[in-house]
Tab-separated table of C-alpha atoms and ligand atoms in Angstrom:
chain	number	residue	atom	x	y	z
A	1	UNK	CA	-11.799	29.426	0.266
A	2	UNK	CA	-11.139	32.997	0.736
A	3	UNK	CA	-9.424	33.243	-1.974
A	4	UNK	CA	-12.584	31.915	-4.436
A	5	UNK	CA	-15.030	34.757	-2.722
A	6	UNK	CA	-15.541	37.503	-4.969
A	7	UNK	CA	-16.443	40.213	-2.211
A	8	UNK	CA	-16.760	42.622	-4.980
A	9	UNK	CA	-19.284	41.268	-6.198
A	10	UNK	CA	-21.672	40.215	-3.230
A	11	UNK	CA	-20.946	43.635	-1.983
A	12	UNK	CA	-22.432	44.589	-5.717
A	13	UNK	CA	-25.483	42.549	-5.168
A	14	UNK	CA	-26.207	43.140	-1.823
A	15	UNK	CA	-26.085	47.622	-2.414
A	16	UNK	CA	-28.702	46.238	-5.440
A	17	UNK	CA	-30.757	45.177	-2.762
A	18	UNK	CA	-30.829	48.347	-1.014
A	19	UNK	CA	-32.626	49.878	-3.813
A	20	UNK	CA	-35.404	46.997	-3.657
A	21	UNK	CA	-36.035	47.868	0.206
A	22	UNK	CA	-39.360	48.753	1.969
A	23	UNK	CA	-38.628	50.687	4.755
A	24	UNK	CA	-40.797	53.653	5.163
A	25	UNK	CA	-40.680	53.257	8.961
A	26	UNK	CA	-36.884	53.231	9.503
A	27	UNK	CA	-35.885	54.920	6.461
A	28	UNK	CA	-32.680	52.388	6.831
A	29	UNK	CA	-32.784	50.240	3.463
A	30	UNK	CA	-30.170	47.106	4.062
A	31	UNK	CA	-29.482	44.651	1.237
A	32	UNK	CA	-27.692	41.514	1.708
A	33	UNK	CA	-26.119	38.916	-0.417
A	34	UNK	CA	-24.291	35.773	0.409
A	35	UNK	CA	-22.351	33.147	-2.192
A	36	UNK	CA	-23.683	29.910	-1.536
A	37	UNK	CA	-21.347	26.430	-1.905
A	38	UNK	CA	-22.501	25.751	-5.519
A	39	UNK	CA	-21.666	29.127	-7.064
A	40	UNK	CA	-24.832	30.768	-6.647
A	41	UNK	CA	-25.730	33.898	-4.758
A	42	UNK	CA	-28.538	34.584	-2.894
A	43	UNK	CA	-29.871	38.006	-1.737
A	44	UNK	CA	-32.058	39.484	0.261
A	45	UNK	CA	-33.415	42.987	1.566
A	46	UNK	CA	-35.187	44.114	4.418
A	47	UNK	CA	-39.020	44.280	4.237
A	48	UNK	CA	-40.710	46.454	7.440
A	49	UNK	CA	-44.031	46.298	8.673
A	50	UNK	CA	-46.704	48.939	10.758
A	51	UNK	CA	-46.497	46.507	13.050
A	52	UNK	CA	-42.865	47.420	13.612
A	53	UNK	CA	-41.859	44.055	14.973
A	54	UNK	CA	-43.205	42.004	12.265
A	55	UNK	CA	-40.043	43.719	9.999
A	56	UNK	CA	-38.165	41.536	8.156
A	57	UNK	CA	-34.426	41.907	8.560
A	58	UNK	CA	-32.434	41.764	4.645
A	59	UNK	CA	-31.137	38.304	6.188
A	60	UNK	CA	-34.216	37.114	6.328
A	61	UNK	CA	-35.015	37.173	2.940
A	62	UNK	CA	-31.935	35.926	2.150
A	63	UNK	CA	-32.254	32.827	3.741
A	64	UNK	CA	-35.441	32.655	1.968
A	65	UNK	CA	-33.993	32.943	-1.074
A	66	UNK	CA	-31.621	30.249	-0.172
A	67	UNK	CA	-33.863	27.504	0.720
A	68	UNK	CA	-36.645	28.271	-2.075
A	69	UNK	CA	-33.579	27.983	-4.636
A	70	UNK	CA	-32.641	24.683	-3.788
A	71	UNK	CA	-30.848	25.096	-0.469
A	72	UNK	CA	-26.894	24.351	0.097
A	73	UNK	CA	-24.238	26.083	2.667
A	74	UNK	CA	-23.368	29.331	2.589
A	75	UNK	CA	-19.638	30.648	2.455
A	76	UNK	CA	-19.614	34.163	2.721
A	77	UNK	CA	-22.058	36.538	3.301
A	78	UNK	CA	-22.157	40.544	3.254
A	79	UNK	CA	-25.180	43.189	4.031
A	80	UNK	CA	-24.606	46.913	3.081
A	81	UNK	CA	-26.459	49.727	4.078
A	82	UNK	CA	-27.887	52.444	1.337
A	83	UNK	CA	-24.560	54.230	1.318
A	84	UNK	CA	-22.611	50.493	0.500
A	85	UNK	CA	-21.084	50.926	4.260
A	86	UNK	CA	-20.830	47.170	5.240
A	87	UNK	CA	-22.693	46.816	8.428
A	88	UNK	CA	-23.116	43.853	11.371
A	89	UNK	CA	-26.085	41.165	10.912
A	90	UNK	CA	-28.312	42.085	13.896
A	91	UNK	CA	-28.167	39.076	16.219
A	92	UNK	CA	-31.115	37.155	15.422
A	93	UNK	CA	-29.871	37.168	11.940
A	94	UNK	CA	-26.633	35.886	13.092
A	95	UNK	CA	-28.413	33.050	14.326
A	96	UNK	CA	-29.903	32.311	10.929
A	97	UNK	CA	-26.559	32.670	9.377
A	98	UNK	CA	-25.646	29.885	11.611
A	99	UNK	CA	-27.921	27.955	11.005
A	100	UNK	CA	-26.932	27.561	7.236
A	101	UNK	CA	-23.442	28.826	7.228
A	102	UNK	CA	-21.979	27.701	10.356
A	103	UNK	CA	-18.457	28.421	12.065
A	104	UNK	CA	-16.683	28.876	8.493
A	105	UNK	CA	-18.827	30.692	7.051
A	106	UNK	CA	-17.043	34.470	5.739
A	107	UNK	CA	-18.504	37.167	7.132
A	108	UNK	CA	-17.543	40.523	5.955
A	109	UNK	CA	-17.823	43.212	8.636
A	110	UNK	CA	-16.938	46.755	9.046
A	111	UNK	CA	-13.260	45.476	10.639
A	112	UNK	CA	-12.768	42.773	7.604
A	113	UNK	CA	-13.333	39.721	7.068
A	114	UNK	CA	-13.944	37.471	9.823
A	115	UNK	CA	-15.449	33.818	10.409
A	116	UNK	CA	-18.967	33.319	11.657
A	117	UNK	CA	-17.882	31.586	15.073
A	118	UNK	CA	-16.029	34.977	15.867
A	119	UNK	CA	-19.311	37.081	14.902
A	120	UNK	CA	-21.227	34.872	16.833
A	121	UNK	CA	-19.157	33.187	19.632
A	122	UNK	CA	-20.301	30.056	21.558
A	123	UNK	CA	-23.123	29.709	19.056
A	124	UNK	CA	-26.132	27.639	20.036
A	125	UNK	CA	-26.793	25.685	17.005
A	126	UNK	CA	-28.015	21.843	15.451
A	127	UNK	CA	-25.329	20.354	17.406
A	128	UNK	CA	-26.786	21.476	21.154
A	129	UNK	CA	-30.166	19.379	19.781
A	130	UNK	CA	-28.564	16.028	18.918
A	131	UNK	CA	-26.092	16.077	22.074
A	132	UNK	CA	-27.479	13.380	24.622
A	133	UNK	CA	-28.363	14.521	27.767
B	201	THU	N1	-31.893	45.417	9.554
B	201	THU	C1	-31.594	44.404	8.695
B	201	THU	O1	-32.238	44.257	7.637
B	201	THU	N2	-30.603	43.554	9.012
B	201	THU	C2	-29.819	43.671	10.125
B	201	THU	O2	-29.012	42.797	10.402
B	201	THU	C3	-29.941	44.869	10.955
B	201	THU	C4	-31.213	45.625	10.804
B	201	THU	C5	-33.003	46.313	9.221
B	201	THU	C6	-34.238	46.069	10.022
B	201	THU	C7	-34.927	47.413	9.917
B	201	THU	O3	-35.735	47.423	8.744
B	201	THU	C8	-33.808	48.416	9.752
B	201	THU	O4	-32.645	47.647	9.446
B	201	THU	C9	-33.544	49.259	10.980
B	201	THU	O5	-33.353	48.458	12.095
């Protein structure tokens, strides 16, 4: 699958999203982007708040973007910051990129490319809710 991902061009559309930011608080504009299993990618950037814990991370909108669009899996998934450095999903977002990207999902991170169950290791996820008990 690696092979298919055009990181190039996620990393592309997620700097685009850095531009789109609001983040007078933090002054830290992130953009993300992520290729989704039918071809399509999905962005997102991050959106802050006066109530500083109200911000919403670039992942967040991302996912948004994903579900209003018609939904699907993702398979690889990038955030910049305004310089185009590739930086870690904070980890609530890694949680959401669980959620809809699971183990397999391609991550790209500042030490390469590297699959979601490695950037977020012994994942609670869907799985822990249908499991009898
Ligand atoms: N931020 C993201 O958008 N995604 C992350 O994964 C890390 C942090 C944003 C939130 C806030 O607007 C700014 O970066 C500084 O924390």
């Amino acid at each position: 699958m690696d092979a298919q991902i055009d990181w190039q061009e996620l990393h592309v559309a997620a700097l685009r999203m850095t531009r789109l930011s609001y983040a007078p608080y933090s002054h830290y504009p992130v953009g993300a982007a992520g290729l989704v299993d039918d071809g399509r990618i999905v962005c997102g950037c991050n959106v802050e708040n006066a109530g500083y814990g109200v911000t919403l991370c670039a992942e967040c909108g991302l996912i948004s973007d994903l579900v209003a669009g018609g939904g699907g899996r993702l398979v690889a998934f990038c955030c910049v910051d305004a310089k185009g450095a590739t930086i870690m999903p904070c980890g609530r977002c890694r949680q959401l990129l669980w959620e809809h990207g699971g183990p397999e999902l391609a991550v790209s991170t500042p030490a390469g490319v590297q699959s979601m169950d490695l950037v977020l290791p012994q994942a609670f996820g869907v799985d822990d809710l249908r499991r009898d008990r």
